[in-house]
Amino acid sequence: MTSYSVAVVGALGSGKSALTVKYITRRFIMEYDPTLEDVYSKTESVEGHDLTVNLMDTYHPHMVSTTTSNSSSEDYLRWAGAIIVVYSITSRSSFAVAKSYLELISQFARESSRPDIPVALVGNKVDLERYRTVSRHAGQELAAEYDCHFYETSAAEDYGSVEVVFHELIKDIARLTDQNVVIQPLYISEPATQTTVSNSNGNSHAPLKRTKSPKSADYFRVSSKKDEAKVLPRRQVSTFKLFNKSFKIFN
Ligand code: GDP
Ligand code: MG
C-alpha cells in the first residue's frame, strides 16, 4: 500500500497535536502534553485509493525565527512528503512563527532537491472567532506570498474541515509522484538509489530531483541514517492508551 508522510509544525499551543489527533481519531483532545512529538499512522481510502498516512506531530520549543536553520529539529523537512504549518487565529505571535516556518521551508525547498514540496498554511481555532486577532485575509495573503494552500480549521468542531487539509496534501504528493515517474523514467532504472529513498522516508514517493547529482545522493543517504535514528516508532490508533489515561476525549 502506498504511504504518504505529512509533518505538522507551528507555534506551541497553536493546535498541532489537536489537529493531528483529530485527523487520526476524529476526536478532539482538550488536555495534552505540550512536549509530545511522535509519528502516527492511519490507513484510509482517499478517492477510492487505499493508502497509509504517516503523520509527524512536532514540538520545536525554540522555533522563533529562521535563525534556527540547520538545527536537528528540522529533520521533519527531510522526512515529510508535505507539511502543514499551523497557527492559531487567536494568536498574532503564532502567526509570526508560522511565517518563519514558511520561510524556512521555502529556503529548504530552494536549496534541496524538492522545490515543489506541498505546504498548507492552516489558521486553527476558528471556533474561537470572538477572540480572533489574525484576519482570514492576512492568512490568505501570507499563503499567497509563499504559494501554498490556505485553510481555516477547528480541531474542536467538524471533522470535515480538518480532513480536507490532509487529503489535499495527500493528493498533491500523489500528483508529484506520478509526475516524477512520467517525466523521469530514468529514475526507475536506478534501483539502488530508489530503494534508499523509499526506506529513508518510510514512504514510496520518489524525490523530485531530476538529475542524480552528488548532492542529492548525499542528501538521501544522510536522511536515511538520521531518520532511522530520529523518527520515533509509529503509534497506531489502537495504542492510544497514553491518551486514555491522561487526556479528556470529546465526541
Ligand atoms: P500544540 O502545542 O500546537 O500541539 O497545541 P495543542 O494541540 O496541544 O493545543 C493547545 C491548546 O489549544 C489545547 O488546550 C487544545 O485543547 C487547544 N486547541 C487546539 N485546537 C483547538 C481548536 O481548534 N479550538 C479550540 N477551542 N481549542 C483548541
Ligand atoms: Mg503538541
Short mmCIF file of C-alpha atoms and ligand atoms in Angstrom, two decimals:
data_model
loop_
_atom_site.label_atom_id
_atom_site.label_comp_id
_atom_site.label_asym_id
_atom_site.label_seq_id
_atom_site.Cartn_x
_atom_site.Cartn_y
_atom_site.Cartn_z
CA MET A 1 0.00 0.00 0.00
CA THR A 2 1.30 3.48 -0.85
CA SER A 3 2.16 5.62 2.15
CA TYR A 4 2.36 9.40 2.49
CA SER A 5 4.22 11.39 5.13
CA VAL A 6 2.90 14.69 6.45
CA ALA A 7 4.59 16.78 9.15
CA VAL A 8 2.65 19.27 11.29
CA VAL A 9 4.61 22.31 12.51
CA GLY A 10 3.75 25.59 14.21
CA ALA A 11 3.98 27.52 17.44
CA LEU A 12 3.45 25.87 20.78
CA GLY A 13 -0.27 25.87 21.58
CA SER A 14 -1.47 26.51 18.03
CA GLY A 15 -3.21 23.12 17.91
CA LYS A 16 -0.75 20.80 16.13
CA SER A 17 -1.45 17.87 18.43
CA ALA A 18 -5.18 18.56 18.49
CA LEU A 19 -5.32 18.61 14.67
CA THR A 20 -3.15 15.51 14.37
CA VAL A 21 -5.28 13.55 16.82
CA LYS A 22 -8.47 14.88 15.25
CA TYR A 23 -7.39 13.55 11.88
CA ILE A 24 -6.29 10.20 13.28
CA THR A 25 -9.22 9.57 15.64
CA ARG A 26 -11.91 12.12 14.62
CA ARG A 27 -11.86 13.26 18.25
CA PHE A 28 -10.82 16.45 19.99
CA ILE A 29 -8.23 16.13 22.72
CA MET A 30 -8.54 19.06 25.09
CA GLU A 31 -5.78 18.35 27.59
CA TYR A 32 -2.43 17.35 26.28
CA ASP A 33 1.28 17.01 26.85
CA PRO A 34 2.72 20.08 25.05
CA THR A 35 6.11 18.39 24.62
CA LEU A 36 4.61 15.43 22.78
CA GLU A 37 6.31 14.68 19.46
CA ASP A 38 5.51 11.48 17.68
CA VAL A 39 4.66 9.82 14.39
CA TYR A 40 1.20 8.32 13.94
CA SER A 41 -0.21 6.22 11.13
CA LYS A 42 -3.66 5.97 9.69
CA THR A 43 -4.90 3.77 6.89
CA GLU A 44 -7.77 5.09 4.86
CA SER A 45 -9.25 5.47 1.43
CA VAL A 46 -8.86 8.74 -0.49
CA GLU A 47 -10.85 8.96 -3.71
CA GLY A 48 -11.04 5.18 -3.92
CA HIS A 49 -7.35 4.58 -3.22
CA ASP A 50 -6.35 2.73 -0.06
CA LEU A 51 -3.29 4.33 1.48
CA THR A 52 -1.38 4.87 4.70
CA VAL A 53 -0.76 8.35 6.07
CA ASN A 54 2.18 8.84 8.42
CA LEU A 55 1.80 11.98 10.50
CA MET A 56 4.56 13.67 12.43
CA ASP A 57 3.31 15.89 15.26
CA THR A 58 6.28 18.08 16.09
CA TYR A 59 7.50 20.04 19.10
CA HIS A 60 10.10 22.74 18.48
CA PRO A 61 10.30 24.85 21.62
CA HIS A 62 12.98 27.17 20.23
CA MET A 63 11.44 27.87 16.85
CA VAL A 64 11.03 31.62 16.82
CA SER A 65 12.79 32.66 13.65
CA THR A 66 14.65 31.39 10.64
CA THR A 67 17.90 31.72 12.54
CA THR A 68 17.27 28.19 13.82
CA SER A 69 18.10 26.89 10.35
CA ASN A 70 20.20 23.71 10.29
CA SER A 71 19.11 22.65 13.75
CA SER A 72 18.40 18.97 14.21
CA SER A 73 14.75 19.86 14.79
CA GLU A 74 14.44 20.27 11.04
CA ASP A 75 14.56 16.56 10.33
CA TYR A 76 10.85 16.85 9.59
CA LEU A 77 11.77 18.70 6.39
CA ARG A 78 13.72 15.73 5.13
CA TRP A 79 11.14 13.25 6.35
CA ALA A 80 7.94 14.86 5.11
CA GLY A 81 6.28 14.48 1.72
CA ALA A 82 4.14 17.50 2.66
CA ILE A 83 3.99 19.99 5.53
CA ILE A 84 1.16 21.62 7.45
CA VAL A 85 2.07 24.95 9.08
CA VAL A 86 -0.40 25.73 11.86
CA TYR A 87 -1.13 28.97 13.69
CA SER A 88 -3.98 29.97 15.94
CA ILE A 89 -6.31 32.70 14.67
CA THR A 90 -6.32 33.97 18.28
CA SER A 91 -2.55 34.47 18.43
CA ARG A 92 -0.53 37.02 16.48
CA SER A 93 2.70 35.51 17.75
CA SER A 94 1.76 32.08 16.40
CA PHE A 95 1.10 33.74 13.04
CA ALA A 96 4.61 35.22 13.12
CA VAL A 97 6.03 31.79 13.92
CA ALA A 98 4.05 30.34 11.01
CA LYS A 99 5.67 32.89 8.71
CA SER A 100 9.08 31.84 9.99
CA TYR A 101 8.26 28.21 9.23
CA LEU A 102 7.12 29.10 5.72
CA GLU A 103 10.35 30.99 5.17
CA LEU A 104 12.39 28.06 6.48
CA ILE A 105 10.52 25.59 4.29
CA SER A 106 10.90 27.71 1.16
CA GLN A 107 14.60 28.13 1.93
CA PHE A 108 14.89 24.35 2.29
CA ALA A 109 12.94 23.83 -0.93
CA ARG A 110 15.24 26.19 -2.82
CA GLU A 111 18.42 24.61 -1.51
CA SER A 112 17.35 20.99 -1.68
CA SER A 113 16.12 18.75 -4.39
CA ARG A 114 12.46 19.36 -3.56
CA PRO A 115 11.29 22.70 -4.95
CA ASP A 116 7.63 21.65 -5.08
CA ILE A 117 7.12 20.31 -1.58
CA PRO A 118 3.38 20.71 -0.87
CA VAL A 119 2.61 23.05 2.03
CA ALA A 120 -0.65 24.11 3.68
CA LEU A 121 -0.95 27.13 5.95
CA VAL A 122 -3.69 26.45 8.50
CA GLY A 123 -5.35 29.02 10.76
CA ASN A 124 -6.73 26.89 13.58
CA LYS A 125 -9.28 27.53 16.37
CA VAL A 126 -11.94 29.20 14.22
CA ASP A 127 -14.47 28.13 16.84
CA LEU A 128 -12.91 30.93 18.94
CA GLU A 129 -13.98 33.59 16.46
CA ARG A 130 -14.71 36.13 19.19
CA TYR A 131 -11.02 36.03 20.19
CA ARG A 132 -9.72 36.30 16.64
CA THR A 133 -6.66 38.53 16.20
CA VAL A 134 -5.46 37.23 12.81
CA SER A 135 -7.83 38.01 9.97
CA ARG A 136 -8.69 35.49 7.32
CA HIS A 137 -7.39 37.96 4.77
CA ALA A 138 -3.97 38.11 6.48
CA GLY A 139 -3.79 34.31 6.34
CA GLN A 140 -4.74 34.26 2.68
CA GLU A 141 -2.11 36.89 1.89
CA LEU A 142 0.63 35.00 3.68
CA ALA A 143 -0.32 31.79 1.88
CA ALA A 144 -0.27 33.63 -1.44
CA GLU A 145 3.16 35.05 -0.63
CA TYR A 146 4.54 31.54 -0.15
CA ASP A 147 2.37 29.95 -2.85
CA CYS A 148 0.79 27.38 -0.57
CA HIS A 149 -2.71 26.17 0.31
CA PHE A 150 -4.69 28.07 2.92
CA TYR A 151 -7.38 26.77 5.26
CA GLU A 152 -9.05 27.79 8.46
CA THR A 153 -9.97 24.91 10.74
CA SER A 154 -11.12 23.96 14.18
CA ALA A 155 -9.85 20.81 15.84
CA ALA A 156 -12.73 21.24 18.28
CA GLU A 157 -15.50 21.16 15.70
CA ASP A 158 -16.37 19.31 12.50
CA TYR A 159 -14.01 16.68 11.20
CA GLY A 160 -14.50 17.68 7.56
CA SER A 161 -12.58 20.95 7.81
CA VAL A 162 -9.59 19.06 9.18
CA GLU A 163 -9.80 16.09 6.83
CA VAL A 164 -9.79 18.28 3.72
CA VAL A 165 -6.36 19.73 4.64
CA PHE A 166 -4.75 16.31 4.87
CA HIS A 167 -6.49 14.97 1.79
CA GLU A 168 -5.43 17.90 -0.38
CA LEU A 169 -1.80 17.40 0.61
CA ILE A 170 -2.01 13.65 0.03
CA LYS A 171 -3.36 14.33 -3.45
CA ASP A 172 -0.55 16.82 -4.04
CA ILE A 173 2.09 14.26 -3.06
CA ALA A 174 0.43 11.68 -5.31
CA ARG A 175 0.41 14.12 -8.22
CA LEU A 176 4.09 14.92 -7.74
CA THR A 177 4.94 11.24 -7.53
CA ASP A 178 3.10 10.47 -10.75
CA GLN A 179 4.66 13.47 -12.46
CA ASN A 180 8.10 12.33 -11.44
CA VAL A 181 7.59 8.83 -12.75
CA VAL A 182 6.36 10.15 -16.08
CA ILE A 183 8.98 12.86 -16.54
CA GLN A 184 11.88 10.93 -15.18
CA PRO A 185 11.65 7.30 -16.30
CA LEU A 186 15.45 7.18 -15.92
CA TYR A 187 14.93 7.05 -12.19
CA ILE A 188 13.15 3.73 -12.42
CA SER A 189 16.27 2.19 -13.87
CA GLU A 190 18.29 3.16 -10.78
CA PRO A 191 17.12 0.61 -8.24
CA ALA A 192 19.84 1.26 -5.65
CA THR A 193 19.04 4.95 -5.31
CA GLN A 194 15.32 4.42 -5.39
CA THR A 195 15.43 1.78 -2.67
CA THR A 196 17.40 4.12 -0.45
CA VAL A 197 14.87 6.89 -0.93
CA SER A 198 11.95 4.65 -0.20
CA ASN A 199 13.48 3.33 3.01
CA SER A 200 14.68 6.66 4.24
CA ASN A 201 11.33 8.37 4.06
CA GLY A 202 9.27 5.42 5.13
CA ASN A 203 7.08 6.09 2.13
CA SER A 204 7.15 5.42 -1.55
CA HIS A 205 7.21 8.90 -3.02
CA ALA A 206 10.10 9.48 -5.36
CA PRO A 207 12.35 12.51 -4.97
CA LEU A 208 11.67 15.47 -7.19
CA LYS A 209 15.29 15.81 -8.23
CA ARG A 210 15.51 15.40 -11.95
CA THR A 211 19.21 14.68 -12.08
CA LYS A 212 21.30 12.40 -9.96
CA SER A 213 23.79 14.89 -8.59
CA PRO A 214 26.26 14.04 -5.83
CA LYS A 215 24.31 16.46 -3.63
CA SER A 216 21.08 14.51 -3.97
CA ALA A 217 22.85 11.21 -3.35
CA ASP A 218 24.38 12.60 -0.16
CA TYR A 219 21.11 14.13 0.86
CA PHE A 220 19.22 10.89 0.78
CA ARG A 221 21.98 8.84 2.36
CA VAL A 222 22.25 11.26 5.28
CA SER A 223 18.49 11.37 5.52
CA SER A 224 18.34 7.60 5.73
CA LYS A 225 20.70 7.38 8.70
CA LYS A 226 19.17 10.31 10.51
CA ASP A 227 15.60 9.18 10.06
CA GLU A 228 16.33 5.74 11.39
CA ALA A 229 17.76 7.32 14.50
CA LYS A 230 15.41 10.25 14.95
CA VAL A 231 11.91 9.27 13.89
CA LEU A 232 10.04 7.70 16.73
CA PRO A 233 8.21 4.42 16.27
CA ARG A 234 4.79 4.71 14.70
CA ARG A 235 1.88 4.54 17.07
CA GLN A 236 -1.33 3.05 15.73
CA VAL A 237 -4.68 4.43 16.83
CA SER A 238 -5.36 1.33 18.90
CA THR A 239 -2.39 2.13 21.14
CA PHE A 240 -3.69 5.49 22.32
CA LYS A 241 -3.50 4.26 25.92
CA LEU A 242 -1.47 7.32 26.73
CA PHE A 243 -4.41 9.49 25.84
CA ASN A 244 -6.99 7.29 27.53
CA LYS A 245 -5.09 7.65 30.73
CA SER A 246 -4.25 11.32 30.79
CA PHE A 247 -6.50 13.11 28.34
CA LYS A 248 -10.14 14.03 28.13
CA ILE A 249 -11.54 12.81 24.82
CA PHE A 250 -14.57 14.52 23.33
CA ASN A 251 -17.03 13.48 20.58
P1 GDP B 1 0.33 22.27 20.05
O1 GDP B 1 1.28 22.76 21.10
O2 GDP B 1 0.46 23.06 18.79
O3 GDP B 1 0.43 20.80 19.83
O4 GDP B 1 -1.13 22.61 20.60
P2 GDP B 1 -2.24 21.61 21.17
O5 GDP B 1 -2.81 20.77 20.09
O6 GDP B 1 -1.69 20.88 22.31
O7 GDP B 1 -3.37 22.64 21.61
C1 GDP B 1 -3.08 23.69 22.54
C2 GDP B 1 -4.37 24.05 23.27
O8 GDP B 1 -5.30 24.59 22.33
C3 GDP B 1 -5.06 22.87 23.94
O9 GDP B 1 -5.60 23.28 25.16
C4 GDP B 1 -6.14 22.49 22.97
O10 GDP B 1 -7.25 21.94 23.64
C5 GDP B 1 -6.49 23.83 22.36
N1 GDP B 1 -6.94 23.71 20.96
C6 GDP B 1 -6.32 23.12 19.94
N2 GDP B 1 -7.01 23.26 18.81
C7 GDP B 1 -8.14 23.94 19.16
C8 GDP B 1 -9.26 24.39 18.41
O11 GDP B 1 -9.40 24.21 17.21
N3 GDP B 1 -10.21 25.09 19.12
C9 GDP B 1 -10.12 25.32 20.47
N4 GDP B 1 -11.11 25.98 21.06
N5 GDP B 1 -9.06 24.91 21.17
C10 GDP B 1 -8.09 24.23 20.53
MG MG B 2 1.68 19.40 20.66
#
